[in-house]
Amino acid sequence: MRSKELISYSPLILLVSIVLLLSLHMHWQGDAVAFSFFIPAENEDFSFIPLKNIWDIWPSMCNHWHNSTGRFFSHSIVQLFCAFIGKKGFAICNAAIWATLVLFILRMVKLKSPSFHMTALTSLLLLVVFSPLSDFREQSFPFEPPHQINYVWMGLWNMVWISVFLRRNNEKSDILKFFLLAVFSFLGGQANEAFSVPIGGAILIYAVYHRFNLSRRQYLMAICYGIGTFLVILAPGNYQRMGHGVSLSVLHAAAGLLPGLLLPAVWALSVLIRRGQTKGSSWLKFDYKLFFATAIIINYLLGMVLGMGSGIRMLTCANLLLIVLILINLHDIKFNRLFTIVIALGMPIIGVWRYVSISKLNEKNVLIERLYHESADGVVVLPDDLFLYQVREFIVRPHPYMMLERSVNPLKPNIAVRPRSMMDLNLAVDTNLLLPLSDQAWLMIQSRKNPAAFIIEKTVLPDMLNLPMSPRRMDWSDENAVFDSTGLWRSAIYINERPYLKSKVKMYESE
């Protein structure tokens, strides 16, 4: 490789190194542990049977499709890595997929010999897309198989699918090629709702615009992709899963959408830069514009409805397509030094931030595993700050910790994680307690015999506006809040995660 090419591809080498390091550094917990066990038909979360061979993956995924999520294609790959290949093999493959995604996007922009600026910008934007800004503690895209395969790997799969579907070429293909295209399209539609739903909508609008005058190849690809999409959406477990926790409130929608406006802002800036420096038109044909615009709009509408968490993930497809549009606008623009410095430093800064956040996540998971292993009654006591970090993820899914432990100690009691402040309280008596764990986090303990009422009051910031919201009563059926209980009491946590709100919890003796 010549020195000029080495300089051009140096950002890609840096990206691959960052991804490889983060993948090796990430301690596998949560889904990565759960997918190393066989998924039973009745309840996927409580299996303690390790997968014995790769043939177990098929019945495991059949059960998974029925009782949890319809992504049996991507999750089959997840189970393969989690149960058999392991961390090192996954880290190498994951770094290779990231590199391929960068190179393929550059190819879509028709850059056979990309400049340093284009390679750096593409790598940086991808790192931003897969480092969500919704909530730093949420770790929506950690560097382990379930999330990387579901989004980065399937993102590449669907970008290749879009490129093949929109390509104009000779229709004289043999039966084998059409069969492979059908399988390829079906698996693309089956991969992940975040991609298949918006792309499926874009296919339909594209077909209507062309009055359904598509080629044989396009008809085949569209029908097979659609079948895969219906299978992933209409899976019995997935249908319930997608509807769980959806809120149509304005604040919920804003919380899901606002972090996703970063890439559209960059795209709008790229349009202004292009108009200011050149009057030339891009190579992007109207077919591509129509398809891309439809997929992006559908993605953002879904992101608004689903809000925080799932909504941010639903923006992934739109943001990948926006990266292509941004590069098209900037591919022949002369970059100034300041812009070059920004995109050159962006990746190592994000890499360091992710390394630090993953280290904190690892600290929590390793500590819980060790303390749970050492405890006789299953109770794990954490420092308050570590307890608050990702506590809701633990409340919803404590099972992976039990899976690891019960493979060694089958009769171990269920795990119960509590903050250290809670252990200083007298919990042997019938009582109601309200304890602040931080400025915007409260521990609530409610008596079983004489339950108190806990009221959450919220005010829109800044304080000078004095815009109070309607107070709400703590819902003790909320599975995302109640984390422990005994015959005398039950405990819950409330954390205000909205930066534009200030909350306060009050306790009233009468429920």
Short mmCIF file of C-alpha atoms in Angstrom, two decimals:
data_model
loop_
_atom_site.label_atom_id
_atom_site.label_comp_id
_atom_site.label_asym_id
_atom_site.label_seq_id
_atom_site.Cartn_x
_atom_site.Cartn_y
_atom_site.Cartn_z
CA MET A 1 0.00 0.00 0.00
CA ARG A 2 1.39 3.38 -1.02
CA SER A 3 1.88 6.13 1.56
CA LYS A 4 -0.99 8.20 0.10
CA GLU A 5 -3.39 5.25 0.37
CA LEU A 6 -2.16 4.51 3.88
CA ILE A 7 -2.97 8.08 4.93
CA SER A 8 -6.41 7.83 3.28
CA TYR A 9 -7.28 4.64 5.12
CA SER A 10 -5.64 5.53 8.44
CA PRO A 11 -9.00 6.65 9.99
CA LEU A 12 -10.43 3.24 9.10
CA ILE A 13 -7.46 1.53 10.77
CA LEU A 14 -8.09 3.68 13.86
CA LEU A 15 -11.82 2.80 13.87
CA VAL A 16 -11.10 -0.93 13.58
CA SER A 17 -8.59 -0.68 16.44
CA ILE A 18 -11.14 1.14 18.65
CA VAL A 19 -13.89 -1.39 17.90
CA LEU A 20 -11.55 -4.33 18.48
CA LEU A 21 -10.35 -2.90 21.82
CA LEU A 22 -13.87 -2.09 23.05
CA SER A 23 -15.17 -5.51 22.01
CA LEU A 24 -12.37 -7.24 23.93
CA HIS A 25 -12.82 -4.93 26.94
CA MET A 26 -16.60 -5.44 27.23
CA HIS A 27 -17.52 -7.87 30.01
CA TRP A 28 -20.40 -10.00 28.75
CA GLN A 29 -23.55 -9.74 30.82
CA GLY A 30 -27.27 -9.37 30.22
CA ASP A 31 -28.34 -10.62 26.80
CA ALA A 32 -24.83 -11.89 26.03
CA VAL A 33 -25.16 -14.32 28.95
CA ALA A 34 -28.80 -15.20 28.28
CA PHE A 35 -28.07 -16.13 24.67
CA SER A 36 -25.42 -18.64 25.73
CA PHE A 37 -28.23 -20.75 27.25
CA PHE A 38 -30.95 -22.73 25.53
CA ILE A 39 -34.23 -20.83 25.26
CA PRO A 40 -37.15 -23.03 26.40
CA ALA A 41 -40.66 -22.87 25.00
CA GLU A 42 -42.38 -21.63 28.13
CA ASN A 43 -40.08 -18.84 29.36
CA GLU A 44 -36.87 -17.68 27.75
CA ASP A 45 -35.52 -15.81 30.77
CA PHE A 46 -35.27 -18.72 33.17
CA SER A 47 -33.27 -21.31 31.30
CA PHE A 48 -30.20 -22.69 32.99
CA ILE A 49 -29.38 -25.24 30.27
CA PRO A 50 -26.21 -24.34 28.33
CA LEU A 51 -26.30 -24.90 24.56
CA LYS A 52 -24.51 -28.17 23.84
CA ASN A 53 -24.01 -27.89 20.06
CA ILE A 54 -24.96 -25.62 17.17
CA TRP A 55 -27.96 -27.82 16.29
CA ASP A 56 -29.60 -26.68 19.54
CA ILE A 57 -29.79 -23.15 18.13
CA TRP A 58 -32.67 -23.99 15.77
CA PRO A 59 -35.20 -25.19 18.41
CA SER A 60 -33.94 -22.47 20.74
CA MET A 61 -34.71 -19.80 18.13
CA CYS A 62 -38.11 -21.33 17.34
CA ASN A 63 -39.02 -20.87 21.00
CA HIS A 64 -37.47 -17.39 20.99
CA TRP A 65 -39.56 -16.34 17.97
CA HIS A 66 -42.71 -17.41 19.74
CA ASN A 67 -42.17 -16.01 23.24
CA SER A 68 -39.92 -12.95 22.89
CA THR A 69 -38.81 -11.44 19.58
CA GLY A 70 -39.09 -12.40 15.93
CA ARG A 71 -35.43 -11.89 15.02
CA PHE A 72 -34.50 -15.55 14.67
CA PHE A 73 -31.91 -14.83 11.94
CA SER A 74 -29.77 -12.24 13.73
CA HIS A 75 -30.26 -13.93 17.09
CA SER A 76 -29.12 -17.27 15.67
CA ILE A 77 -25.81 -15.58 14.90
CA VAL A 78 -25.84 -14.06 18.39
CA GLN A 79 -26.28 -17.49 20.00
CA LEU A 80 -23.51 -18.92 17.83
CA PHE A 81 -21.00 -16.36 19.15
CA CYS A 82 -22.26 -16.25 22.75
CA ALA A 83 -22.36 -20.01 23.23
CA PHE A 84 -19.53 -21.32 21.06
CA ILE A 85 -17.15 -18.85 19.38
CA GLY A 86 -16.52 -16.54 22.33
CA LYS A 87 -15.22 -13.03 22.90
CA LYS A 88 -11.97 -13.06 20.89
CA GLY A 89 -13.59 -14.53 17.79
CA PHE A 90 -16.46 -12.08 18.05
CA ALA A 91 -14.13 -9.08 18.54
CA ILE A 92 -12.21 -9.91 15.35
CA CYS A 93 -15.37 -10.49 13.31
CA ASN A 94 -17.01 -7.35 14.71
CA ALA A 95 -14.03 -5.18 13.77
CA ALA A 96 -14.11 -6.67 10.26
CA ILE A 97 -17.84 -5.89 9.90
CA TRP A 98 -17.27 -2.26 10.94
CA ALA A 99 -14.49 -1.94 8.34
CA THR A 100 -16.72 -3.48 5.65
CA LEU A 101 -19.57 -1.12 6.52
CA VAL A 102 -17.30 1.93 6.12
CA LEU A 103 -15.96 0.68 2.79
CA PHE A 104 -19.41 -0.19 1.48
CA ILE A 105 -20.85 3.22 2.35
CA LEU A 106 -17.92 4.87 0.58
CA ARG A 107 -18.66 2.67 -2.41
CA MET A 108 -22.31 3.78 -2.40
CA VAL A 109 -21.04 7.34 -2.67
CA LYS A 110 -18.98 6.23 -5.69
CA LEU A 111 -15.63 6.87 -3.99
CA LYS A 112 -13.31 4.14 -5.26
CA SER A 113 -10.28 5.97 -3.84
CA PRO A 114 -11.64 7.95 -0.89
CA SER A 115 -9.73 10.82 0.64
CA PHE A 116 -8.60 10.99 4.25
CA HIS A 117 -11.48 13.38 4.97
CA MET A 118 -14.17 11.07 3.58
CA THR A 119 -12.84 7.98 5.34
CA ALA A 120 -12.49 9.89 8.63
CA LEU A 121 -15.96 11.47 8.35
CA THR A 122 -17.63 8.14 7.53
CA SER A 123 -15.87 6.38 10.42
CA LEU A 124 -16.71 9.17 12.86
CA LEU A 125 -20.39 9.33 11.87
CA LEU A 126 -20.77 5.56 12.24
CA LEU A 127 -19.23 5.70 15.70
CA VAL A 128 -21.71 8.45 16.61
CA VAL A 129 -24.69 6.48 15.26
CA PHE A 130 -23.80 3.42 17.33
CA SER A 131 -23.06 5.44 20.47
CA PRO A 132 -26.60 6.70 21.24
CA LEU A 133 -27.08 10.05 22.91
CA SER A 134 -30.36 9.10 24.63
CA ASP A 135 -28.87 8.22 27.99
CA PHE A 136 -25.19 7.53 28.62
CA ARG A 137 -26.08 5.00 31.34
CA GLU A 138 -28.40 3.12 29.02
CA GLN A 139 -25.52 1.61 27.02
CA SER A 140 -27.92 0.94 24.16
CA PHE A 141 -25.22 -0.39 21.85
CA PRO A 142 -22.59 -2.09 24.02
CA PHE A 143 -19.79 -3.88 22.24
CA GLU A 144 -20.99 -7.45 22.65
CA PRO A 145 -22.84 -9.79 20.26
CA PRO A 146 -26.58 -9.08 20.84
CA HIS A 147 -26.40 -5.35 20.11
CA GLN A 148 -23.56 -5.26 17.59
CA ILE A 149 -25.02 -8.08 15.49
CA ASN A 150 -28.58 -6.74 15.73
CA TYR A 151 -27.63 -3.26 14.55
CA VAL A 152 -24.16 -2.96 13.01
CA TRP A 153 -24.11 -6.32 11.27
CA MET A 154 -27.74 -6.20 10.18
CA GLY A 155 -27.25 -2.56 9.20
CA LEU A 156 -24.56 -3.65 6.74
CA TRP A 157 -26.82 -6.45 5.48
CA ASN A 158 -29.65 -3.99 4.78
CA MET A 159 -27.39 -1.37 3.19
CA VAL A 160 -26.18 -4.05 0.76
CA TRP A 161 -29.80 -5.05 0.14
CA ILE A 162 -30.83 -1.46 -0.69
CA SER A 163 -27.89 -1.09 -3.08
CA VAL A 164 -28.77 -4.32 -4.91
CA PHE A 165 -32.51 -3.50 -5.05
CA LEU A 166 -31.95 -0.05 -6.59
CA ARG A 167 -29.23 -1.17 -8.98
CA ARG A 168 -30.02 -1.03 -12.68
CA ASN A 169 -28.45 -4.00 -14.44
CA ASN A 170 -29.03 -6.84 -16.87
CA GLU A 171 -32.02 -8.99 -15.95
CA LYS A 172 -30.61 -12.19 -17.46
CA SER A 173 -29.80 -14.10 -14.30
CA ASP A 174 -29.89 -17.84 -13.78
CA ILE A 175 -32.19 -19.63 -11.33
CA LEU A 176 -29.48 -20.02 -8.70
CA LYS A 177 -28.86 -16.25 -8.54
CA PHE A 178 -32.58 -15.56 -8.17
CA PHE A 179 -32.84 -18.17 -5.42
CA LEU A 180 -29.90 -16.64 -3.53
CA LEU A 181 -31.43 -13.18 -3.97
CA ALA A 182 -34.68 -14.47 -2.49
CA VAL A 183 -32.94 -15.95 0.56
CA PHE A 184 -30.81 -12.80 0.95
CA SER A 185 -33.93 -10.58 0.83
CA PHE A 186 -35.95 -12.73 3.23
CA LEU A 187 -33.17 -12.67 5.82
CA GLY A 188 -32.78 -8.89 5.39
CA GLY A 189 -36.47 -8.34 6.13
CA GLN A 190 -36.31 -10.74 9.06
CA ALA A 191 -33.23 -9.16 10.63
CA ASN A 192 -34.55 -6.30 12.80
CA GLU A 193 -37.71 -4.14 12.98
CA ALA A 194 -35.56 -1.00 13.09
CA PHE A 195 -34.49 -1.73 9.50
CA SER A 196 -37.26 -3.87 8.02
CA VAL A 197 -40.20 -1.59 8.87
CA PRO A 198 -38.86 1.63 7.27
CA ILE A 199 -37.28 -0.20 4.33
CA GLY A 200 -40.51 -2.13 3.80
CA GLY A 201 -42.42 1.17 3.71
CA ALA A 202 -39.89 2.62 1.27
CA ILE A 203 -40.32 -0.40 -1.03
CA LEU A 204 -44.08 0.16 -1.13
CA ILE A 205 -43.83 3.90 -1.89
CA TYR A 206 -41.16 3.19 -4.51
CA ALA A 207 -43.41 0.61 -6.19
CA VAL A 208 -46.43 2.95 -6.15
CA TYR A 209 -44.38 5.78 -7.68
CA HIS A 210 -43.28 3.47 -10.50
CA ARG A 211 -46.88 2.21 -10.87
CA PHE A 212 -45.59 -1.21 -9.85
CA ASN A 213 -43.51 -1.36 -13.03
CA LEU A 214 -40.62 -3.15 -11.34
CA SER A 215 -38.14 -5.60 -12.78
CA ARG A 216 -38.38 -9.32 -12.04
CA ARG A 217 -35.42 -9.00 -9.69
CA GLN A 218 -37.03 -6.13 -7.79
CA TYR A 219 -40.35 -7.95 -7.49
CA LEU A 220 -38.59 -11.02 -6.14
CA MET A 221 -36.52 -9.01 -3.67
CA ALA A 222 -39.48 -6.91 -2.49
CA ILE A 223 -41.79 -9.89 -1.93
CA CYS A 224 -39.16 -11.92 -0.06
CA TYR A 225 -38.12 -8.91 2.03
CA GLY A 226 -41.78 -8.30 2.84
CA ILE A 227 -42.29 -11.90 3.98
CA GLY A 228 -39.28 -11.58 6.28
CA THR A 229 -40.62 -8.28 7.62
CA PHE A 230 -44.02 -9.76 8.43
CA LEU A 231 -42.38 -12.69 10.20
CA VAL A 232 -40.29 -10.43 12.43
CA ILE A 233 -43.19 -8.11 13.29
CA LEU A 234 -46.00 -10.64 13.64
CA ALA A 235 -44.10 -13.06 15.88
CA PRO A 236 -46.42 -13.66 18.89
CA GLY A 237 -43.81 -12.57 21.43
CA ASN A 238 -42.59 -9.61 19.38
CA TYR A 239 -46.08 -8.23 18.89
CA GLN A 240 -46.49 -7.92 22.66
CA ARG A 241 -42.91 -6.72 23.11
CA MET A 242 -43.21 -3.81 20.65
CA GLY A 243 -46.37 -2.60 22.38
CA HIS A 244 -44.88 -2.76 25.87
CA GLY A 245 -44.19 0.58 27.49
CA VAL A 246 -45.15 2.70 24.46
CA SER A 247 -46.27 6.18 25.47
CA LEU A 248 -47.70 8.80 23.14
CA SER A 249 -47.06 11.72 25.48
CA VAL A 250 -45.35 14.80 24.03
CA LEU A 251 -42.45 14.66 26.50
CA HIS A 252 -41.90 10.96 25.86
CA ALA A 253 -41.83 11.54 22.09
CA ALA A 254 -39.48 14.52 22.43
CA ALA A 255 -37.10 12.53 24.64
CA GLY A 256 -36.89 9.85 21.95
CA LEU A 257 -36.56 12.23 19.00
CA LEU A 258 -34.26 15.03 20.15
CA PRO A 259 -31.06 12.93 20.43
CA GLY A 260 -31.76 11.67 16.93
CA LEU A 261 -31.69 15.17 15.45
CA LEU A 262 -27.87 15.24 15.45
CA LEU A 263 -27.49 13.45 12.11
CA PRO A 264 -30.24 15.50 10.37
CA ALA A 265 -28.46 18.64 11.64
CA VAL A 266 -25.18 17.42 10.13
CA TRP A 267 -27.02 16.66 6.87
CA ALA A 268 -28.57 20.16 6.80
CA LEU A 269 -25.09 21.64 7.39
CA SER A 270 -23.69 19.55 4.54
CA VAL A 271 -26.41 20.93 2.23
CA LEU A 272 -25.48 24.51 3.16
CA ILE A 273 -21.77 23.80 2.64
CA ARG A 274 -22.41 22.27 -0.77
CA ARG A 275 -24.59 25.15 -1.90
CA GLY A 276 -21.97 27.61 -0.74
CA GLN A 277 -19.03 25.97 -2.52
CA THR A 278 -20.43 24.31 -5.63
CA LYS A 279 -23.39 24.42 -7.96
CA GLY A 280 -22.86 20.90 -9.27
CA SER A 281 -25.52 18.22 -8.75
CA SER A 282 -24.81 15.00 -6.95
CA TRP A 283 -24.92 11.58 -8.59
CA LEU A 284 -27.87 10.51 -6.44
CA LYS A 285 -30.79 9.63 -8.70
CA PHE A 286 -34.40 10.43 -7.87
CA ASP A 287 -35.10 6.74 -7.27
CA TYR A 288 -32.54 6.76 -4.48
CA LYS A 289 -33.84 10.06 -3.08
CA LEU A 290 -37.42 8.76 -2.99
CA PHE A 291 -36.42 5.48 -1.37
CA PHE A 292 -34.08 7.09 1.17
CA ALA A 293 -36.49 9.90 2.08
CA THR A 294 -39.38 7.49 2.69
CA ALA A 295 -37.29 5.17 4.88
CA ILE A 296 -35.91 8.09 6.90
CA ILE A 297 -39.34 9.66 7.48
CA ILE A 298 -40.90 6.35 8.58
CA ASN A 299 -37.95 5.71 10.90
CA TYR A 300 -38.32 9.09 12.58
CA LEU A 301 -42.07 8.72 12.99
CA LEU A 302 -41.50 5.37 14.72
CA GLY A 303 -38.78 6.93 16.86
CA MET A 304 -41.19 9.63 18.02
CA VAL A 305 -43.90 7.13 18.96
CA LEU A 306 -41.57 4.76 20.82
CA GLY A 307 -39.66 7.56 22.55
CA MET A 308 -36.74 6.79 24.86
CA GLY A 309 -34.80 3.55 24.53
CA SER A 310 -36.51 1.69 21.68
CA GLY A 311 -37.19 4.94 19.83
CA ILE A 312 -33.50 5.79 19.72
CA ARG A 313 -32.75 2.36 18.31
CA MET A 314 -35.45 2.78 15.66
CA LEU A 315 -33.50 5.75 14.25
CA THR A 316 -30.55 3.55 13.28
CA CYS A 317 -31.66 2.82 9.71
CA ALA A 318 -32.49 6.48 9.08
CA ASN A 319 -29.10 7.60 10.38
CA LEU A 320 -27.22 5.10 8.21
CA LEU A 321 -29.03 6.44 5.14
CA LEU A 322 -28.36 10.02 6.26
CA ILE A 323 -24.63 9.24 6.39
CA VAL A 324 -24.79 8.37 2.68
CA LEU A 325 -26.57 11.66 1.91
CA ILE A 326 -24.06 13.65 3.98
CA LEU A 327 -21.12 12.08 2.15
CA ILE A 328 -22.75 12.75 -1.21
CA ASN A 329 -22.99 16.44 -0.36
CA LEU A 330 -19.38 16.65 0.86
CA HIS A 331 -17.49 14.18 -1.34
CA ASP A 332 -16.00 16.87 -3.63
CA ILE A 333 -15.85 19.73 -1.10
CA LYS A 334 -12.51 21.12 0.04
CA PHE A 335 -12.23 20.75 3.81
CA ASN A 336 -10.58 23.44 5.94
CA ARG A 337 -8.04 22.59 8.62
CA LEU A 338 -10.41 23.11 11.53
CA PHE A 339 -12.90 20.60 10.10
CA THR A 340 -10.10 18.15 9.49
CA ILE A 341 -8.93 18.44 13.11
CA VAL A 342 -12.48 17.96 14.43
CA ILE A 343 -13.15 14.76 12.48
CA ALA A 344 -9.63 13.46 13.19
CA LEU A 345 -9.99 13.90 16.96
CA GLY A 346 -13.64 12.85 17.15
CA MET A 347 -13.03 9.09 16.99
CA PRO A 348 -10.38 8.81 19.73
CA ILE A 349 -12.49 11.06 21.99
CA ILE A 350 -15.57 8.87 21.52
CA GLY A 351 -13.40 5.78 21.90
CA VAL A 352 -12.04 6.96 25.25
CA TRP A 353 -15.54 7.93 26.45
CA ARG A 354 -16.89 4.51 25.49
CA TYR A 355 -13.95 2.77 27.17
CA VAL A 356 -14.60 4.67 30.41
CA SER A 357 -18.36 4.00 30.32
CA ILE A 358 -17.79 0.31 29.55
CA SER A 359 -15.29 0.13 32.43
CA LYS A 360 -17.94 1.44 34.81
CA LEU A 361 -20.47 -1.04 33.45
CA ASN A 362 -17.93 -3.86 33.81
CA GLU A 363 -17.19 -2.80 37.39
CA LYS A 364 -20.85 -3.08 38.32
CA ASN A 365 -21.42 -6.43 36.60
CA VAL A 366 -18.25 -8.09 37.88
CA LEU A 367 -18.94 -6.86 41.42
CA ILE A 368 -22.53 -8.15 41.38
CA GLU A 369 -21.41 -11.53 40.05
CA ARG A 370 -18.73 -11.85 42.74
CA LEU A 371 -20.93 -10.72 45.63
CA TYR A 372 -23.79 -12.91 44.52
CA HIS A 373 -21.44 -15.88 44.33
CA GLU A 374 -20.17 -15.17 47.86
CA SER A 375 -23.58 -14.53 49.44
CA ALA A 376 -25.54 -17.25 51.20
CA ASP A 377 -28.98 -15.61 50.88
CA GLY A 378 -28.58 -14.08 47.41
CA VAL A 379 -28.57 -10.46 48.70
CA VAL A 380 -26.02 -8.16 47.04
CA VAL A 381 -25.27 -4.76 48.61
CA LEU A 382 -23.84 -2.06 46.31
CA PRO A 383 -22.63 1.51 46.94
CA ASP A 384 -25.48 3.92 46.25
CA ASP A 385 -23.90 5.44 43.12
CA LEU A 386 -23.18 2.02 41.62
CA PHE A 387 -26.69 0.85 42.50
CA LEU A 388 -28.21 3.81 40.67
CA TYR A 389 -26.07 3.15 37.61
CA GLN A 390 -28.23 1.10 35.23
CA VAL A 391 -30.49 -0.05 38.07
CA ARG A 392 -33.52 -0.34 35.83
CA GLU A 393 -31.75 -2.77 33.54
CA PHE A 394 -31.09 -4.97 36.56
CA ILE A 395 -34.69 -4.68 37.81
CA VAL A 396 -36.07 -5.82 34.45
CA ARG A 397 -33.47 -8.54 33.84
CA PRO A 398 -31.75 -10.01 36.90
CA HIS A 399 -31.86 -13.45 35.29
CA PRO A 400 -28.43 -13.53 33.58
CA TYR A 401 -26.71 -13.20 36.96
CA MET A 402 -28.72 -16.20 38.16
CA MET A 403 -27.92 -18.14 34.99
CA LEU A 404 -24.19 -17.82 35.58
CA GLU A 405 -24.46 -18.69 39.26
CA ARG A 406 -26.88 -21.60 38.95
CA SER A 407 -24.66 -23.31 36.41
CA VAL A 408 -22.35 -23.65 39.44
CA ASN A 409 -24.84 -23.59 42.35
CA PRO A 410 -28.24 -24.84 41.11
CA LEU A 411 -30.00 -24.25 44.46
CA LYS A 412 -28.81 -20.66 44.97
CA PRO A 413 -31.61 -18.27 46.11
CA ASN A 414 -32.78 -15.59 43.69
CA ILE A 415 -30.58 -12.51 43.55
CA ALA A 416 -31.65 -9.30 45.34
CA VAL A 417 -29.57 -6.15 44.81
CA ARG A 418 -29.92 -3.33 47.35
CA PRO A 419 -28.23 0.06 47.88
CA ARG A 420 -25.93 0.40 50.87
CA SER A 421 -28.14 3.12 52.40
CA MET A 422 -30.97 0.65 52.57
CA MET A 423 -28.94 -1.67 54.79
CA ASP A 424 -28.64 1.06 57.45
CA LEU A 425 -32.42 1.06 57.89
CA ASN A 426 -34.42 -1.02 60.37
CA LEU A 427 -36.33 -3.27 57.98
CA ALA A 428 -37.41 -5.78 60.63
CA VAL A 429 -40.41 -3.66 61.57
CA ASP A 430 -43.53 -2.62 59.71
CA THR A 431 -42.61 0.79 58.27
CA ASN A 432 -42.85 3.28 55.39
CA LEU A 433 -39.70 5.15 54.40
CA LEU A 434 -38.59 7.70 51.83
CA LEU A 435 -34.84 8.11 51.37
CA PRO A 436 -33.09 10.36 48.81
CA LEU A 437 -30.13 8.55 47.24
CA SER A 438 -29.11 11.57 45.14
CA ASP A 439 -30.52 14.93 44.11
CA GLN A 440 -32.93 13.29 41.64
CA ALA A 441 -33.20 9.69 42.90
CA TRP A 442 -35.36 8.36 45.74
CA LEU A 443 -35.66 5.04 47.51
CA MET A 444 -39.21 4.19 48.59
CA ILE A 445 -40.10 1.44 51.07
CA GLN A 446 -43.78 0.71 51.50
CA SER A 447 -45.31 -1.26 54.34
CA ARG A 448 -47.42 -4.25 53.37
CA LYS A 449 -49.75 -3.82 56.36
CA ASN A 450 -50.12 -0.01 56.44
CA PRO A 451 -49.00 1.23 53.00
CA ALA A 452 -48.18 4.90 52.57
CA ALA A 453 -48.76 6.86 49.37
CA PHE A 454 -45.77 8.23 47.43
CA ILE A 455 -46.49 11.20 45.19
CA ILE A 456 -44.10 12.32 42.43
CA GLU A 457 -44.16 16.04 41.64
CA LYS A 458 -42.47 17.46 38.55
CA THR A 459 -41.62 20.98 37.44
CA VAL A 460 -40.43 22.08 34.01
CA LEU A 461 -37.02 23.79 34.17
CA PRO A 462 -35.84 26.50 34.55
CA ASP A 463 -37.34 27.21 37.97
CA MET A 464 -38.24 30.79 37.03
CA LEU A 465 -40.90 29.45 34.64
CA ASN A 466 -42.74 27.82 37.57
CA LEU A 467 -44.52 25.34 35.32
CA PRO A 468 -45.66 22.46 37.54
CA MET A 469 -46.89 19.24 35.95
CA SER A 470 -49.72 17.13 37.31
CA PRO A 471 -48.41 15.06 40.23
CA ARG A 472 -48.70 11.29 39.93
CA ARG A 473 -48.95 8.51 42.47
CA MET A 474 -46.19 5.91 42.54
CA ASP A 475 -47.39 2.81 40.70
CA TRP A 476 -46.32 -0.22 42.71
CA SER A 477 -47.13 -2.53 39.82
CA ASP A 478 -44.35 -0.86 37.77
CA GLU A 479 -41.88 -3.66 36.94
CA ASN A 480 -39.24 -1.06 36.05
CA ALA A 481 -39.25 0.44 39.55
CA VAL A 482 -40.00 -2.21 42.19
CA PHE A 483 -36.79 -4.16 42.80
CA ASP A 484 -37.21 -6.06 46.07
CA SER A 485 -39.92 -7.24 48.48
CA THR A 486 -40.54 -9.30 51.62
CA GLY A 487 -43.62 -10.21 53.62
CA LEU A 488 -43.28 -6.92 55.54
CA TRP A 489 -42.41 -4.42 52.81
CA ARG A 490 -41.58 -3.78 49.17
CA SER A 491 -39.01 -1.34 47.80
CA ALA A 492 -38.90 0.78 44.65
CA ILE A 493 -36.65 3.35 43.06
CA TYR A 494 -37.57 6.56 41.26
CA ILE A 495 -34.90 8.30 39.16
CA ASN A 496 -35.61 11.48 37.22
CA GLU A 497 -33.75 11.06 33.94
CA ARG A 498 -35.24 14.08 32.16
CA PRO A 499 -32.74 16.97 32.10
CA TYR A 500 -35.54 19.47 31.42
CA LEU A 501 -37.54 18.40 34.50
CA LYS A 502 -36.97 18.73 38.22
CA SER A 503 -38.70 16.12 40.37
CA LYS A 504 -39.50 15.61 44.02
CA VAL A 505 -41.06 12.63 45.80
CA LYS A 506 -43.28 13.09 48.85
CA MET A 507 -44.68 10.47 51.24
CA TYR A 508 -48.17 10.56 52.76
CA GLU A 509 -49.03 8.20 55.61
CA SER A 510 -52.40 7.19 54.14
CA GLU A 511 -52.38 5.18 50.89
#
